[in-house]
PDB file of C-alpha atoms and ligand atoms in Angstrom:
ATOM      1  CA  MET A   1      26.245 -37.491  15.756  1.00 92.00           C
ATOM      2  CA  ARG A   2      22.496 -38.033  16.132  1.00 96.00           C
ATOM      3  CA  LEU A   3      20.401 -36.037  13.697  1.00 96.00           C
ATOM      4  CA  ILE A   4      16.835 -35.948  12.423  1.00 98.00           C
ATOM      5  CA  PHE A   5      16.249 -34.809   8.836  1.00 98.00           C
ATOM      6  CA  LEU A   6      12.838 -33.123   8.741  1.00 98.00           C
ATOM      7  CA  GLY A   7      11.278 -31.682   5.618  1.00 98.00           C
ATOM      8  CA  PRO A   8       8.734 -32.144   2.865  1.00 97.00           C
ATOM      9  CA  PRO A   9       8.970 -34.954   0.329  1.00 96.00           C
ATOM     10  CA  GLY A  10      11.615 -34.178  -2.262  1.00 94.00           C
ATOM     11  CA  SER A  11      13.443 -31.615  -0.141  1.00 97.00           C
ATOM     12  CA  GLY A  12      16.686 -33.605  -0.467  1.00 96.00           C
ATOM     13  CA  LYS A  13      16.789 -35.517   2.828  1.00 97.00           C
ATOM     14  CA  GLY A  14      17.871 -38.806   1.222  1.00 95.00           C
ATOM     15  CA  THR A  15      20.382 -37.086  -1.075  1.00 94.00           C
ATOM     16  CA  GLN A  16      22.062 -35.267   1.815  1.00 97.00           C
ATOM     17  CA  ALA A  17      22.029 -38.309   4.099  1.00 97.00           C
ATOM     18  CA  ALA A  18      23.865 -40.328   1.420  1.00 95.00           C
ATOM     19  CA  LYS A  19      26.504 -37.568   1.088  1.00 95.00           C
ATOM     20  CA  LEU A  20      26.916 -37.161   4.831  1.00 94.00           C
ATOM     21  CA  ILE A  21      27.507 -40.852   5.585  1.00 94.00           C
ATOM     22  CA  GLU A  22      30.407 -40.785   3.100  1.00 92.00           C
ATOM     23  CA  LYS A  23      32.061 -38.357   5.545  1.00 91.00           C
ATOM     24  CA  VAL A  24      30.871 -39.562   8.957  1.00 91.00           C
ATOM     25  CA  GLN A  25      30.439 -43.166  10.055  1.00 89.00           C
ATOM     26  CA  VAL A  26      26.843 -43.134  11.267  1.00 95.00           C
ATOM     27  CA  ALA A  27      23.771 -45.190  10.367  1.00 97.00           C
ATOM     28  CA  HIS A  28      21.411 -43.759   7.737  1.00 97.00           C
ATOM     29  CA  ILE A  29      17.924 -44.847   8.753  1.00 98.00           C
ATOM     30  CA  SER A  30      15.252 -44.021   6.190  1.00 97.00           C
ATOM     31  CA  THR A  31      11.766 -45.206   7.155  1.00 97.00           C
ATOM     32  CA  GLY A  32      10.716 -44.906   3.491  1.00 96.00           C
ATOM     33  CA  ASP A  33      13.585 -47.204   2.385  1.00 95.00           C
ATOM     34  CA  ILE A  34      12.783 -49.767   5.104  1.00 96.00           C
ATOM     35  CA  LEU A  35       9.121 -49.765   4.075  1.00 97.00           C
ATOM     36  CA  ARG A  36       9.936 -50.084   0.339  1.00 94.00           C
ATOM     37  CA  GLU A  37      12.266 -53.014   1.100  1.00 94.00           C
ATOM     38  CA  ASN A  38       9.402 -54.715   2.963  1.00 95.00           C
ATOM     39  CA  VAL A  39       7.024 -54.056   0.065  1.00 95.00           C
ATOM     40  CA  LYS A  40       9.568 -55.610  -2.330  1.00 93.00           C
ATOM     41  CA  MET A  41       9.968 -58.692  -0.132  1.00 95.00           C
ATOM     42  CA  GLY A  42       6.197 -59.032   0.361  1.00 96.00           C
ATOM     43  CA  THR A  43       6.374 -59.124   4.173  1.00 96.00           C
ATOM     44  CA  ALA A  44       3.230 -58.583   6.297  1.00 94.00           C
ATOM     45  CA  LEU A  45       4.530 -55.081   7.092  1.00 94.00           C
ATOM     46  CA  GLY A  46       5.083 -54.373   3.387  1.00 95.00           C
ATOM     47  CA  VAL A  47       1.587 -55.545   2.408  1.00 95.00           C
ATOM     48  CA  LYS A  48       0.063 -53.322   5.096  1.00 94.00           C
ATOM     49  CA  ALA A  49       2.227 -50.277   4.238  1.00 96.00           C
ATOM     50  CA  LYS A  50       1.807 -50.399   0.439  1.00 95.00           C
ATOM     51  CA  GLU A  51      -1.776 -49.123   0.255  1.00 94.00           C
ATOM     52  CA  PHE A  52      -0.895 -46.075   2.390  1.00 96.00           C
ATOM     53  CA  MET A  53       2.313 -45.328   0.474  1.00 96.00           C
ATOM     54  CA  ASP A  54       0.691 -45.598  -2.960  1.00 93.00           C
ATOM     55  CA  ALA A  55      -2.017 -43.167  -1.823  1.00 93.00           C
ATOM     56  CA  GLY A  56       0.539 -40.688  -0.442  1.00 94.00           C
ATOM     57  CA  LYS A  57      -0.737 -41.177   3.119  1.00 97.00           C
ATOM     58  CA  LEU A  58       1.251 -41.882   6.268  1.00 97.00           C
ATOM     59  CA  VAL A  59       1.570 -45.478   7.446  1.00 98.00           C
ATOM     60  CA  PRO A  60      -0.144 -45.738  10.888  1.00 97.00           C
ATOM     61  CA  ASP A  61       1.926 -44.542  13.855  1.00 97.00           C
ATOM     62  CA  ASP A  62       1.848 -47.849  15.783  1.00 95.00           C
ATOM     63  CA  VAL A  63       3.383 -49.718  12.809  1.00 96.00           C
ATOM     64  CA  ILE A  64       6.152 -47.149  12.324  1.00 97.00           C
ATOM     65  CA  ILE A  65       6.935 -46.785  16.030  1.00 97.00           C
ATOM     66  CA  GLU A  66       7.358 -50.547  16.507  1.00 95.00           C
ATOM     67  CA  MET A  67       9.525 -50.747  13.361  1.00 95.00           C
ATOM     68  CA  MET A  68      11.783 -47.958  14.661  1.00 96.00           C
ATOM     69  CA  ARG A  69      11.934 -49.377  18.187  1.00 95.00           C
ATOM     70  CA  GLN A  70      13.538 -52.494  16.711  1.00 94.00           C
ATOM     71  CA  ARG A  71      15.807 -50.560  14.314  1.00 96.00           C
ATOM     72  CA  LEU A  72      17.246 -48.226  16.960  1.00 96.00           C
ATOM     73  CA  GLN A  73      18.387 -51.180  19.054  1.00 94.00           C
ATOM     74  CA  LYS A  74      20.705 -52.491  16.325  1.00 95.00           C
ATOM     75  CA  ASP A  75      24.458 -52.262  16.979  1.00 94.00           C
ATOM     76  CA  ASP A  76      25.228 -49.783  14.180  1.00 95.00           C
ATOM     77  CA  CYS A  77      23.191 -47.076  15.969  1.00 95.00           C
ATOM     78  CA  SER A  78      25.735 -46.899  18.789  1.00 92.00           C
ATOM     79  CA  ARG A  79      28.002 -44.830  16.466  1.00 92.00           C
ATOM     80  CA  GLY A  80      25.191 -42.340  15.814  1.00 96.00           C
ATOM     81  CA  PHE A  81      22.477 -42.002  13.193  1.00 97.00           C
ATOM     82  CA  ILE A  82      20.603 -39.842  10.743  1.00 97.00           C
ATOM     83  CA  LEU A  83      16.845 -40.378  10.959  1.00 98.00           C
ATOM     84  CA  ASP A  84      15.502 -39.616   7.474  1.00 98.00           C
ATOM     85  CA  GLY A  85      11.695 -39.388   7.359  1.00 97.00           C
ATOM     86  CA  PHE A  86      11.075 -40.192  11.023  1.00 98.00           C
ATOM     87  CA  PRO A  87       9.380 -38.860  13.093  1.00 98.00           C
ATOM     88  CA  ARG A  88       6.557 -37.523  10.930  1.00 98.00           C
ATOM     89  CA  THR A  89       3.824 -36.917  13.510  1.00 98.00           C
ATOM     90  CA  VAL A  90       3.810 -35.556  17.057  1.00 98.00           C
ATOM     91  CA  ALA A  91       2.903 -39.059  18.329  1.00 98.00           C
ATOM     92  CA  GLN A  92       6.025 -40.454  16.603  1.00 98.00           C
ATOM     93  CA  ALA A  93       8.190 -37.656  18.053  1.00 98.00           C
ATOM     94  CA  GLU A  94       6.917 -38.367  21.571  1.00 98.00           C
ATOM     95  CA  ALA A  95       7.564 -42.096  21.114  1.00 98.00           C
ATOM     96  CA  LEU A  96      11.089 -41.353  19.836  1.00 98.00           C
ATOM     97  CA  GLU A  97      11.835 -39.151  22.845  1.00 97.00           C
ATOM     98  CA  LYS A  98      10.847 -42.032  25.138  1.00 97.00           C
ATOM     99  CA  MET A  99      12.895 -44.588  23.170  1.00 96.00           C
ATOM    100  CA  LEU A 100      16.016 -42.396  23.230  1.00 96.00           C
ATOM    101  CA  ASN A 101      15.660 -41.816  26.975  1.00 96.00           C
ATOM    102  CA  GLU A 102      15.481 -45.588  27.505  1.00 95.00           C
ATOM    103  CA  LEU A 103      18.586 -46.057  25.343  1.00 93.00           C
ATOM    104  CA  ASP A 104      20.337 -43.163  27.137  1.00 93.00           C
ATOM    105  CA  MET A 105      20.847 -41.307  23.838  1.00 94.00           C
ATOM    106  CA  LYS A 106      20.463 -37.577  23.110  1.00 94.00           C
ATOM    107  CA  LEU A 107      19.671 -35.856  19.812  1.00 96.00           C
ATOM    108  CA  ASP A 108      22.207 -33.282  18.555  1.00 94.00           C
ATOM    109  CA  ALA A 109      19.863 -31.465  16.193  1.00 95.00           C
ATOM    110  CA  VAL A 110      16.867 -31.557  13.884  1.00 97.00           C
ATOM    111  CA  ILE A 111      17.686 -30.206  10.436  1.00 97.00           C
ATOM    112  CA  LEU A 112      14.688 -28.611   8.759  1.00 97.00           C
ATOM    113  CA  PHE A 113      14.932 -28.744   4.944  1.00 98.00           C
ATOM    114  CA  LYS A 114      12.987 -25.688   3.731  1.00 97.00           C
ATOM    115  CA  VAL A 115      11.813 -25.677   0.120  1.00 97.00           C
ATOM    116  CA  SER A 116       8.710 -24.534  -1.790  1.00 96.00           C
ATOM    117  CA  ASP A 117       5.972 -26.900  -2.967  1.00 96.00           C
ATOM    118  CA  GLU A 118       6.719 -26.056  -6.620  1.00 95.00           C
ATOM    119  CA  VAL A 119      10.375 -27.061  -6.248  1.00 96.00           C
ATOM    120  CA  VAL A 120       9.222 -30.316  -4.639  1.00 96.00           C
ATOM    121  CA  VAL A 121       6.959 -31.158  -7.591  1.00 95.00           C
ATOM    122  CA  GLU A 122       9.769 -30.424 -10.079  1.00 95.00           C
ATOM    123  CA  ARG A 123      12.290 -32.488  -8.125  1.00 95.00           C
ATOM    124  CA  LEU A 124      10.068 -35.503  -7.495  1.00 96.00           C
ATOM    125  CA  SER A 125       8.601 -35.763 -10.972  1.00 95.00           C
ATOM    126  CA  GLY A 126      12.172 -35.980 -12.345  1.00 95.00           C
ATOM    127  CA  ARG A 127      13.601 -38.270  -9.665  1.00 94.00           C
ATOM    128  CA  ARG A 128      14.959 -41.687 -10.650  1.00 96.00           C
ATOM    129  CA  GLY A 129      16.366 -44.305  -8.271  1.00 95.00           C
ATOM    130  CA  CYS A 130      18.563 -47.341  -8.759  1.00 96.00           C
ATOM    131  CA  ARG A 131      16.745 -50.652  -8.148  1.00 93.00           C
ATOM    132  CA  GLN A 132      20.007 -52.293  -7.118  1.00 93.00           C
ATOM    133  CA  CYS A 133      21.972 -49.896  -4.865  1.00 93.00           C
ATOM    134  CA  GLY A 134      19.354 -47.191  -4.126  1.00 91.00           C
ATOM    135  CA  ALA A 135      21.393 -44.269  -5.545  1.00 94.00           C
ATOM    136  CA  ILE A 136      19.221 -41.204  -6.243  1.00 94.00           C
ATOM    137  CA  TYR A 137      19.322 -39.224  -9.526  1.00 97.00           C
ATOM    138  CA  HIS A 138      17.333 -36.489 -11.229  1.00 96.00           C
ATOM    139  CA  ILE A 139      16.791 -36.423 -14.988  1.00 95.00           C
ATOM    140  CA  ARG A 140      17.803 -32.723 -15.103  1.00 94.00           C
ATOM    141  CA  PHE A 141      19.622 -31.770 -11.889  1.00 93.00           C
ATOM    142  CA  ASN A 142      21.676 -34.917 -11.356  1.00 94.00           C
ATOM    143  CA  PRO A 143      21.452 -37.311 -14.331  1.00 97.00           C
ATOM    144  CA  SER A 144      23.293 -40.636 -14.337  1.00 97.00           C
ATOM    145  CA  LEU A 145      26.374 -40.582 -16.579  1.00 97.00           C
ATOM    146  CA  ARG A 146      25.167 -43.980 -17.885  1.00 97.00           C
ATOM    147  CA  GLY A 147      21.706 -42.876 -19.102  1.00 95.00           C
ATOM    148  CA  ASP A 148      18.998 -45.262 -17.856  1.00 95.00           C
ATOM    149  CA  SER A 149      21.506 -47.292 -15.825  1.00 97.00           C
ATOM    150  CA  CYS A 150      23.087 -46.425 -12.485  1.00 98.00           C
ATOM    151  CA  GLN A 151      26.552 -44.891 -12.875  1.00 97.00           C
ATOM    152  CA  ILE A 152      27.679 -46.604  -9.649  1.00 97.00           C
ATOM    153  CA  CYS A 153      26.520 -50.214 -10.091  1.00 97.00           C
ATOM    154  CA  GLY A 154      24.902 -50.412 -13.552  1.00 97.00           C
ATOM    155  CA  GLY A 155      21.471 -51.222 -12.026  1.00 97.00           C
ATOM    156  CA  GLU A 156      18.213 -50.220 -13.723  1.00 97.00           C
ATOM    157  CA  LEU A 157      16.853 -46.750 -12.893  1.00 97.00           C
ATOM    158  CA  TYR A 158      13.140 -46.498 -12.090  1.00 95.00           C
ATOM    159  CA  GLN A 159      10.502 -43.971 -11.044  1.00 94.00           C
ATOM    160  CA  ARG A 160       8.768 -44.496  -7.677  1.00 91.00           C
ATOM    161  CA  ASP A 161       5.001 -45.217  -7.792  1.00 89.00           C
ATOM    162  CA  ASP A 162       4.364 -42.293  -5.432  1.00 91.00           C
ATOM    163  CA  ASP A 163       6.278 -39.804  -7.620  1.00 94.00           C
ATOM    164  CA  ARG A 164       3.277 -39.125  -9.887  1.00 91.00           C
ATOM    165  CA  GLU A 165       2.073 -35.507  -9.658  1.00 90.00           C
ATOM    166  CA  GLU A 166      -1.323 -36.244  -8.016  1.00 92.00           C
ATOM    167  CA  VAL A 167       0.340 -38.403  -5.328  1.00 94.00           C
ATOM    168  CA  ILE A 168       3.104 -35.789  -4.810  1.00 95.00           C
ATOM    169  CA  ARG A 169       0.406 -33.137  -4.121  1.00 96.00           C
ATOM    170  CA  LYS A 170      -1.287 -35.472  -1.609  1.00 96.00           C
ATOM    171  CA  ARG A 171       2.066 -36.123   0.134  1.00 96.00           C
ATOM    172  CA  LEU A 172       2.611 -32.360   0.383  1.00 97.00           C
ATOM    173  CA  ASP A 173      -0.844 -31.892   1.991  1.00 97.00           C
ATOM    174  CA  VAL A 174      -0.012 -34.633   4.479  1.00 97.00           C
ATOM    175  CA  TYR A 175       3.334 -32.985   5.236  1.00 98.00           C
ATOM    176  CA  HIS A 176       1.765 -29.576   5.908  1.00 98.00           C
ATOM    177  CA  SER A 177      -1.036 -30.953   8.117  1.00 98.00           C
ATOM    178  CA  GLN A 178       0.646 -33.808  10.019  1.00 98.00           C
ATOM    179  CA  THR A 179       4.436 -33.291   9.923  1.00 98.00           C
ATOM    180  CA  ALA A 180       4.914 -29.492   9.932  1.00 97.00           C
ATOM    181  CA  PRO A 181       3.756 -29.272  13.616  1.00 98.00           C
ATOM    182  CA  LEU A 182       7.103 -30.913  14.468  1.00 98.00           C
ATOM    183  CA  VAL A 183       8.818 -27.617  13.591  1.00 98.00           C
ATOM    184  CA  GLY A 184       7.252 -26.107  16.728  1.00 97.00           C
ATOM    185  CA  TYR A 185       7.837 -29.284  18.743  1.00 98.00           C
ATOM    186  CA  TYR A 186      11.595 -29.322  18.112  1.00 97.00           C
ATOM    187  CA  GLY A 187      11.876 -25.504  18.081  1.00 96.00           C
ATOM    188  CA  GLU A 188      10.618 -25.453  21.692  1.00 96.00           C
ATOM    189  CA  ARG A 189      13.335 -27.955  22.603  1.00 95.00           C
ATOM    190  CA  GLY A 190      16.051 -25.762  21.033  1.00 94.00           C
ATOM    191  CA  LEU A 191      17.053 -28.456  18.539  1.00 95.00           C
ATOM    192  CA  LEU A 192      16.006 -26.937  15.214  1.00 95.00           C
ATOM    193  CA  LEU A 193      18.414 -25.819  12.476  1.00 94.00           C
ATOM    194  CA  GLU A 194      16.736 -24.425   9.336  1.00 95.00           C
ATOM    195  CA  VAL A 195      18.493 -25.020   6.033  1.00 96.00           C
ATOM    196  CA  ASP A 196      17.546 -23.408   2.718  1.00 96.00           C
ATOM    197  CA  ALA A 197      17.209 -26.649   0.761  1.00 97.00           C
ATOM    198  CA  GLY A 198      16.347 -24.851  -2.472  1.00 96.00           C
ATOM    199  CA  ARG A 199      20.069 -24.236  -3.081  1.00 96.00           C
ATOM    200  CA  SER A 200      22.481 -26.612  -4.791  1.00 94.00           C
ATOM    201  CA  SER A 201      23.209 -29.946  -3.181  1.00 94.00           C
ATOM    202  CA  ASP A 202      26.825 -28.949  -2.397  1.00 95.00           C
ATOM    203  CA  GLU A 203      25.729 -25.723  -0.675  1.00 96.00           C
ATOM    204  CA  VAL A 204      23.199 -27.592   1.467  1.00 96.00           C
ATOM    205  CA  LEU A 205      25.831 -30.164   2.480  1.00 95.00           C
ATOM    206  CA  LYS A 206      28.286 -27.396   3.408  1.00 94.00           C
ATOM    207  CA  THR A 207      25.728 -25.779   5.738  1.00 93.00           C
ATOM    208  CA  ILE A 208      25.137 -29.097   7.491  1.00 93.00           C
ATOM    209  CA  LEU A 209      28.856 -29.849   7.825  1.00 91.00           C
ATOM    210  CA  ASP A 210      29.668 -26.331   9.057  1.00 89.00           C
ATOM    211  CA  ALA A 211      27.347 -26.791  12.063  1.00 82.00           C
ATOM    212  CA  PRO A 212      29.074 -27.775  15.351  1.00 74.00           C
ATOM    213  CA  TRP A 213      28.349 -31.544  15.093  1.00 64.00           C
ATOM    214  CA  GLY A 214      29.726 -31.589  11.522  1.00 53.00           C
ATOM    215  CA  ARG A 215      33.070 -30.057  12.577  1.00 49.00           C
ATOM    216  CA  SER A 216      33.447 -32.355  15.583  1.00 44.00           C
ATOM    217  CA  GLU A 217      33.391 -35.566  13.492  1.00 41.00           C
TER     218      GLU A 217
HETATM  219  P1  AP5 B 301       9.892 -41.401   2.064  1.00 76.45           P
HETATM  220  O1  AP5 B 301      10.593 -42.363   1.206  1.00 76.45           O
HETATM  221  O2  AP5 B 301      10.493 -41.015   3.373  1.00 76.45           O
HETATM  222  O3  AP5 B 301       9.580 -40.141   1.186  1.00 76.45           O
HETATM  223  P2  AP5 B 301       9.581 -38.573   1.514  1.00 76.45           P
HETATM  224  O4  AP5 B 301       9.778 -38.087   2.885  1.00 76.45           O
HETATM  225  O5  AP5 B 301       8.306 -38.194   0.900  1.00 76.45           O
HETATM  226  O6  AP5 B 301      10.869 -38.094   0.928  1.00 76.45           O
HETATM  227  P3  AP5 B 301      11.477 -38.423  -0.441  1.00 76.45           P
HETATM  228  O7  AP5 B 301      12.270 -39.685  -0.372  1.00 76.45           O
HETATM  229  O8  AP5 B 301      10.390 -38.372  -1.495  1.00 76.45           O
HETATM  230  O9  AP5 B 301      12.371 -37.131  -0.672  1.00 76.45           O
HETATM  231  P4  AP5 B 301      13.777 -36.683  -0.101  1.00 76.45           P
HETATM  232  O10 AP5 B 301      13.580 -35.489   0.784  1.00 76.45           O
HETATM  233  O11 AP5 B 301      14.561 -37.826   0.454  1.00 76.45           O
HETATM  234  O12 AP5 B 301      14.412 -36.145  -1.457  1.00 76.45           O
HETATM  235  P5  AP5 B 301      15.577 -36.765  -2.388  1.00 76.45           P
HETATM  236  O13 AP5 B 301      16.893 -36.627  -1.709  1.00 76.45           O
HETATM  237  O14 AP5 B 301      15.189 -38.123  -2.889  1.00 76.45           O
HETATM  238  O15 AP5 B 301       8.429 -41.928   2.401  1.00 76.45           O
HETATM  239  C1  AP5 B 301       7.606 -42.529   1.409  1.00 76.45           C
HETATM  240  C2  AP5 B 301       6.295 -42.971   2.056  1.00 76.45           C
HETATM  241  O16 AP5 B 301       6.563 -43.931   3.113  1.00 76.45           O
HETATM  242  C3  AP5 B 301       5.474 -41.872   2.754  1.00 76.45           C
HETATM  243  O17 AP5 B 301       4.675 -41.170   1.833  1.00 76.45           O
HETATM  244  C4  AP5 B 301       4.678 -42.709   3.764  1.00 76.45           C
HETATM  245  O18 AP5 B 301       3.598 -43.363   3.148  1.00 76.45           O
HETATM  246  C5  AP5 B 301       5.670 -43.748   4.219  1.00 76.45           C
HETATM  247  N1  AP5 B 301       6.449 -43.319   5.399  1.00 76.45           N
HETATM  248  C6  AP5 B 301       7.813 -43.121   5.452  1.00 76.45           C
HETATM  249  N2  AP5 B 301       8.181 -42.727   6.691  1.00 76.45           N
HETATM  250  C7  AP5 B 301       7.028 -42.693   7.438  1.00 76.45           C
HETATM  251  C8  AP5 B 301       6.753 -42.334   8.777  1.00 76.45           C
HETATM  252  N3  AP5 B 301       7.730 -41.929   9.623  1.00 76.45           N
HETATM  253  N4  AP5 B 301       5.471 -42.374   9.200  1.00 76.45           N
HETATM  254  C9  AP5 B 301       4.482 -42.789   8.380  1.00 76.45           C
HETATM  255  N5  AP5 B 301       4.675 -43.131   7.087  1.00 76.45           N
HETATM  256  C10 AP5 B 301       5.930 -43.076   6.623  1.00 76.45           C
HETATM  257  O19 AP5 B 301      15.541 -35.692  -3.579  1.00 76.45           O
HETATM  258  C11 AP5 B 301      14.432 -35.620  -4.471  1.00 76.45           C
HETATM  259  C12 AP5 B 301      14.924 -35.343  -5.910  1.00 76.45           C
HETATM  260  O20 AP5 B 301      15.514 -34.046  -5.945  1.00 76.45           O
HETATM  261  C13 AP5 B 301      16.025 -36.319  -6.400  1.00 76.45           C
HETATM  262  O21 AP5 B 301      15.801 -36.568  -7.764  1.00 76.45           O
HETATM  263  C14 AP5 B 301      17.342 -35.559  -6.192  1.00 76.45           C
HETATM  264  O22 AP5 B 301      18.328 -35.923  -7.150  1.00 76.45           O
HETATM  265  C15 AP5 B 301      16.884 -34.104  -6.383  1.00 76.45           C
HETATM  266  N6  AP5 B 301      17.626 -33.182  -5.510  1.00 76.45           N
HETATM  267  C16 AP5 B 301      17.947 -33.358  -4.206  1.00 76.45           C
HETATM  268  N7  AP5 B 301      18.575 -32.280  -3.707  1.00 76.45           N
HETATM  269  C17 AP5 B 301      18.644 -31.377  -4.745  1.00 76.45           C
HETATM  270  C18 AP5 B 301      19.162 -30.053  -4.868  1.00 76.45           C
HETATM  271  N8  AP5 B 301      19.746 -29.401  -3.824  1.00 76.45           N
HETATM  272  N9  AP5 B 301      19.041 -29.419  -6.070  1.00 76.45           N
HETATM  273  C19 AP5 B 301      18.427 -30.049  -7.124  1.00 76.45           C
HETATM  274  N10 AP5 B 301      17.933 -31.304  -7.073  1.00 76.45           N
HETATM  275  C20 AP5 B 301      18.029 -31.963  -5.885  1.00 76.45           C
END
């Protein structure tokens, strides 16, 4: 199974990827998570990426493409993968196509998470994440059973720096101008599956699993 999760910030890409890898043994590759890990560790990549992320802008294509070139060559990708948050520009999509050809890999589908901007703002302003294991919660829609601690590992829950309303609005603008053109790009290649991501998490997961690649695993 080789899937791309495409959609605006807060559409549920990370939530669904975490649910899906409980059922199928594939790598979950989130460019946002890799970048945040680098920011936390203070690497050169993290220092460079932080100013773009805090402003709600995209990290430059050359940085992301090189990062993904290295990631896709790791052993765990041979079982398949979910790309969560990559590609995000046409240049990234073209680079990915080239990389996959070189690795002799084919995409099964691109899942488009469709949701309104207002739902995004509501979801992201209430999102909390675990500092320790990365689990994702929402103060209203999916609260931790342990209050301010993670119900899985007990870690501290925190709010991302880019989940403030003004940064969320900027991220949405960036999505509509730079990432939405990928809908046409993958539509032309016959790879697109649109999912109504405004429904409950379980309903969204069912739609993804009911597709041909979900049944075959
Ligand atoms: P990244 O971390 O990828 O952020 P994003 O794409 O903006 O997506 P999010 O993680 O915010 O949302 P999500 O769709 O995963 O939603 P989630 O499941 O958490 O990127 C961050 C930054 O890194 C970018 O701004 C950029 O600077 C940089 N970057 C990353 N990749 C890059 C690239 N390729 N090129 C350049 N720069 C890049 O859900 C959100 C909330 O909603 C949660 O609280 C969840 O509990 C709740 N929720 C989820 N589903 C439902 C549901 N069905 N019903 C109710 N609530 C729900």
